Every structure is written in structure tokens, then in C-alpha cells.
Coordinates of C-alpha atoms in Angstrom, one line a residue:
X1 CA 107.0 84.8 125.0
X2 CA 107.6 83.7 121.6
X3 CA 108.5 80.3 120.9
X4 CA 111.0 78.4 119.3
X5 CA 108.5 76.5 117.0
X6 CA 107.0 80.6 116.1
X7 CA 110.8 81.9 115.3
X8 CA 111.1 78.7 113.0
X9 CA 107.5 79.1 111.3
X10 CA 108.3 82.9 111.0
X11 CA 112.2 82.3 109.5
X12 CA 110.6 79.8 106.6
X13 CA 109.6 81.7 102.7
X14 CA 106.0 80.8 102.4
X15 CA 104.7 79.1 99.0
X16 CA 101.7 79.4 97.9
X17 CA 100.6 76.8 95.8
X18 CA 97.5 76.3 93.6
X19 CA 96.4 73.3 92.8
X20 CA 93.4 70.8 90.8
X21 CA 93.2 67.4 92.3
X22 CA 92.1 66.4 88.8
X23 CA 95.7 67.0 87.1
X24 CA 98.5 64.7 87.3
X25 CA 101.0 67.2 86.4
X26 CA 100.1 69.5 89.3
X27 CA 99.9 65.8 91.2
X28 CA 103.6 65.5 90.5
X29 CA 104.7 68.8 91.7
X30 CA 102.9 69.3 94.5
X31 CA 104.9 66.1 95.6
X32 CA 108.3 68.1 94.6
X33 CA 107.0 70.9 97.1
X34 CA 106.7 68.5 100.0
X35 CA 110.5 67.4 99.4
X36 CA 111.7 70.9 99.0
X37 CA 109.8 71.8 102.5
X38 CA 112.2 69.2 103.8
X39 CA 115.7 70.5 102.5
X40 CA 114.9 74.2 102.3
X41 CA 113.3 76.3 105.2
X42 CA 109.5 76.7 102.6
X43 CA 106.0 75.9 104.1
X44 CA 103.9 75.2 101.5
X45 CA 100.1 76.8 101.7
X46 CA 97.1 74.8 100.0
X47 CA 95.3 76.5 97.6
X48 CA 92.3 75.4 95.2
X49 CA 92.0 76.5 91.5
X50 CA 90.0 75.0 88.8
X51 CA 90.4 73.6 85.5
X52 CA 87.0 73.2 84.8
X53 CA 86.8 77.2 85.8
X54 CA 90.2 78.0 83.9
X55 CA 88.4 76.5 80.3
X56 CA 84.1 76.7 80.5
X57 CA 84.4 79.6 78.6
X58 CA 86.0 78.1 75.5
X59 CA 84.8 74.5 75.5
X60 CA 83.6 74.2 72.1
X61 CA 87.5 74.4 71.0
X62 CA 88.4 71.7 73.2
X63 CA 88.4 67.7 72.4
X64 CA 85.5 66.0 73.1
X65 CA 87.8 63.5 75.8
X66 CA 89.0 66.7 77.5
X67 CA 85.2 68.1 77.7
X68 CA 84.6 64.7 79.3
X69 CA 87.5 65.2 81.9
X70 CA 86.7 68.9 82.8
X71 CA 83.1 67.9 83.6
X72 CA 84.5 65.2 86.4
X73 CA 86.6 68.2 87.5
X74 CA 84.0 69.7 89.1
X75 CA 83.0 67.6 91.9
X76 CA 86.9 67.0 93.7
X77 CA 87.6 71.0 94.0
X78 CA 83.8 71.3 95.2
X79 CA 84.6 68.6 97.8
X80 CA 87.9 70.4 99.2
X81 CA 86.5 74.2 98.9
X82 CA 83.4 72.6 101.3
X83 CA 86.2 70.8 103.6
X84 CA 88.3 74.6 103.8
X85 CA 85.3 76.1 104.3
X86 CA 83.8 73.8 106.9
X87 CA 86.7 72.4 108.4
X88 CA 89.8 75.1 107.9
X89 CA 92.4 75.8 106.0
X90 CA 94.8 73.0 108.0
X91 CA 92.4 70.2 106.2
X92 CA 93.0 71.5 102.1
X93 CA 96.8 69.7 101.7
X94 CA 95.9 66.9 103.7
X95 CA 93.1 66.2 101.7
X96 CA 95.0 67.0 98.5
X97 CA 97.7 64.4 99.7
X98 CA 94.8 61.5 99.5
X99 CA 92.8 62.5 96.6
X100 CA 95.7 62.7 94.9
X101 CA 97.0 59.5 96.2
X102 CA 93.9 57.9 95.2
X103 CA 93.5 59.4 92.1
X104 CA 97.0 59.2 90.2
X105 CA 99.6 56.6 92.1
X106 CA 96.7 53.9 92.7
X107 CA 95.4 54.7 89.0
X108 CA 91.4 55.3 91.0
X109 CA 90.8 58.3 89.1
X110 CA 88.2 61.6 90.0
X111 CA 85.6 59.0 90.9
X112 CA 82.9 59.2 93.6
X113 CA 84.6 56.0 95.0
X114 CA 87.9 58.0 95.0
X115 CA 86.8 60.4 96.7
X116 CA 84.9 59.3 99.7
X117 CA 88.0 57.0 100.2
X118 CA 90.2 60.7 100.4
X119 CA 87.5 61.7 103.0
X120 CA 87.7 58.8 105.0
X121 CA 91.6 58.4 104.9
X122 CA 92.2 61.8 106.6
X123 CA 89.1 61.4 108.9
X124 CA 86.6 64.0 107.1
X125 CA 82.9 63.5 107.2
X126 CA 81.6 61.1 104.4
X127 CA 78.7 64.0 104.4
X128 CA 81.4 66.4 102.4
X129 CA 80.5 64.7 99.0
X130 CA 77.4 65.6 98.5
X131 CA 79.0 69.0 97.7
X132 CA 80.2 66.9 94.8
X133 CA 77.1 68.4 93.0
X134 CA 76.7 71.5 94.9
X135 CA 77.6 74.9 93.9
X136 CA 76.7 76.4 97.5
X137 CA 81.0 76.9 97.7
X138 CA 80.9 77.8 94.2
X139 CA 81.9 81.9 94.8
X140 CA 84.7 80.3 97.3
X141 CA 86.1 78.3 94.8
X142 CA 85.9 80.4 92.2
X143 CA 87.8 83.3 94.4
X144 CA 90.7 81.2 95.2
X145 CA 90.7 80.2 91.5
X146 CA 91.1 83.7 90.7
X147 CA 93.6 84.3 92.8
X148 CA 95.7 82.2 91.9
X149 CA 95.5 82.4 88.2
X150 CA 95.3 86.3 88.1
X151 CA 99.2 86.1 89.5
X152 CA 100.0 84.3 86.3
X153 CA 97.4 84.9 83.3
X154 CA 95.1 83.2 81.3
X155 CA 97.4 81.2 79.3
X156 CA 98.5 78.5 82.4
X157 CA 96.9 76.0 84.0
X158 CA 97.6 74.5 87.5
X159 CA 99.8 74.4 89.2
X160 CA 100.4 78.1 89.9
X161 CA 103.4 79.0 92.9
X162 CA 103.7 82.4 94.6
X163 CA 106.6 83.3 96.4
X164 CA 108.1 86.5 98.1
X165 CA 110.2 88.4 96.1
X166 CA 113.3 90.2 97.7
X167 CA 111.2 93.6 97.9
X168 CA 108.4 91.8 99.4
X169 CA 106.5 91.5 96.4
X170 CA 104.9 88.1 95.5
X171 CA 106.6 86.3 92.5
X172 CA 104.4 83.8 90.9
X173 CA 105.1 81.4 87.9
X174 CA 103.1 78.0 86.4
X175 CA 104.7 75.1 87.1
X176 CA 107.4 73.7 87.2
X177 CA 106.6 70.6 85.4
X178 CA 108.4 67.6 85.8
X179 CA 108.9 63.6 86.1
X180 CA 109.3 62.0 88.4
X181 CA 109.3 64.4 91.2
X182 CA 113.0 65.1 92.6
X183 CA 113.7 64.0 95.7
X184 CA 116.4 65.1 98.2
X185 CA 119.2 67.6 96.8
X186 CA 117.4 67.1 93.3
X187 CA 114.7 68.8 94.7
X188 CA 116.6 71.6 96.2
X189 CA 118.8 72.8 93.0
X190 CA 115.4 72.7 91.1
X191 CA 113.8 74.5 94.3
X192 CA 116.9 77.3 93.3
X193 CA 116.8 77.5 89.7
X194 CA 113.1 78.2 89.4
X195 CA 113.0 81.3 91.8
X196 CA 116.4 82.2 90.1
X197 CA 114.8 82.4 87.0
X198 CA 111.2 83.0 88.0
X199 CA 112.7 86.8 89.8
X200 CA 114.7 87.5 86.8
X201 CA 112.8 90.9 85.7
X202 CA 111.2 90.1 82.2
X203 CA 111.6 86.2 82.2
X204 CA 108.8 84.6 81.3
X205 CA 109.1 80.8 79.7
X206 CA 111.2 78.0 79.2
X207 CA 109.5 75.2 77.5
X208 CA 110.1 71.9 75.6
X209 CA 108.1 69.3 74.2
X210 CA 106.9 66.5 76.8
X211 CA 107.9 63.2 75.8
X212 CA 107.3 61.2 79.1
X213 CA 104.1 60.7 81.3
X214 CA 103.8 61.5 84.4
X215 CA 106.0 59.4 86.9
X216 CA 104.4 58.0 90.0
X217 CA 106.7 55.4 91.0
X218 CA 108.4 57.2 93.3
X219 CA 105.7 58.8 95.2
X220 CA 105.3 57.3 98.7

């Protein structure tokens, strides 16, 4: 017999969504993503990507405070590729939710601190940072990475959204960017207007200059 609930699950577009604890941006829109799986029939899937992978290769072009950030980048994706692996694929947006919560709208930042305070707030074992400094999920992470940014090329970061496309085929776009995160019907016409123009054959950017930082004050 097949349930209600299973009908409902199967009916909703599944989003795949890429993600790095470490960047605020990505912070801001996974937030977006919970708000449009309220007013639109999405389910959002948790996915890790790195952008201490995304840039080792070219770190002598970078600024020295970026260098600085990408090398704290490493121990927060380590931590959630060795809860997914460990503990399932249920755990990765839960512990997302209070890394990032820790991390961006209480102004913690990718410290150790931070994140055995994520672990503890969803109930993980405090044991899961010492992968902070492990590379034994390092082929896991860097898989999902790949994924993820082989959808959308080199020249993104995170975060990185994949959709079905109306002949089945996944869709996948960076982004979008944007503060503070929409809530409500907000959230649903920006929901529309990206897959509009993200399945428009040959679209490939709209961009303008950022002049604001990211928003938190809205975020629960």
C-alpha cells in the first residue's frame, strides 16, 4: 500500500543543494531554500562541497586573509562528510542548520568551539571532531565536491542547486545570491524566476556588483 505521506514525498521537485558551512553567502541561501520548501512542493537534499577543494590549486593568487580562511575550511566539511558517512544522509542539513547558526547569525565563526556546540545541538557524538584533522573522509568529500561543481564549472563557488529539468535532465546553476533571505511569497517568485531563467537554453549569468553584507537578522 502506498501511503499518503509516499504520494506527497514523490509529487515534490527535489533540489539538490551544495553547500560549505564556511560561506555566509551559501549560509544565506540555504535559508531561502528552507522557506521555498514551505510555499512550493521542493525537498531540499544536503550536499557537501568545498571551498578549500574549489581553490588549493591556485592559492598563491589569492590574499593572504582568504588563504587564512580556506585553511579553517577544512575542518567543518571534514566534520559533516564523517557525520554522513557515520551517521546518514538524514544528519548533513541538520547539522548544516547549527553550524551555520553558530557560525554566521551568532557571529562564532569556523571555530572548534563552534563546532562541537553544532554537534551537541543536534545530538551528534562530540567524538565527530576529531575528524576536524582527519583526511580518512577525504575521497568522500572530495566526490560530493565534485559533483556538485562539475554541474556548474570551475568558475563558481558554493552554493551550487540542481534541479529536474522538464525532459528529466538535471538543471544546475550557482547561486542565487541574495540579502536577506526572502521569506514567504518573496521566496516563491525568486524560487520561479531562477528555474525560469536557469532552463532557458544558453542562459548563463546575471550579475551585479554586491554592495550589502550578508543579512542575518531575519534568520530564526
Amino acid at each position: 500500500m502506498t501511503t499518503k505521506a509516499s504520494h506527497e514525498s514523490q509529487d515534490k521537485v527535489i533540489a539538490d543543494f551544495w553547500f560549505d558551512p564556511l560561506c555566509p553567502w551559501a549560509w544565506m541561501t540555504s535559508r531561502w531554500m528552507l522557506e521555498v520548501e514551505k510555499v512550493r512542493p521542493v525537498e531540499v537534499r544536503w550536499h557537501v562541497m568545498s571551498l578549500s577543494v574549489l581553490n588549493e590549486n591556485r592559492l598563491d593568487e589569492l590574499p593572504e586573509q582568504y588563504r587564512e580562511l580556506l585553511a579553517t575550511g577544512w575542518a567543518p566539511v571534514r566534520v559533516v562528510t564523517a557525520a554522513q558517512q557515520l551517521h546518514g544522509d538524514e544528519v548533513v542539513g541538520e547539522l548544516y542548520t547549527a553550524l551555520g547558526t553558530r557560525f554566521h547569525n551568532r557571529g562564532e565563526g569556523a571555530t572548534r568551539e563552534a563546532i562541537a556546540g553544532a554537534l551537541q545541538d543536534v545530538g551528534l557524538p562530540a567524538s565527530l571532531l576529531d575528524f576536524a584533522d582527519s583526511d580518512k573522509y577525504d575521497e568522500e568529500l572530495r566526490a560530493s565536491h565534485k559533483e556538485g561543481i562539475d554541474k556548474v564549472g570551475q568558475e563558481v563557488g558554493t552554493p551550487v542547486i540542481a534541479v529536474p529539468g522538464a525532459d528529466g535532465e538535471q538543471i544546475a546553476f550557482f547561486g542565487p545570491v541574495v540579502t536577506p533571505a526572502p521569506k514567504g511569497e518573496a521566496a516563491a517568485k525568486l524560487w520561479d524566476g531562477t528555474l525560469l531563467v536557469a532552463s532557458t537554453p544558453g542562459f548563463y549569468e546575471i550579475k551585479r556588483t554586491r554592495t550589502e553584507d550578508p543579512d542575518f537578522s531575519n534568520l530564526d
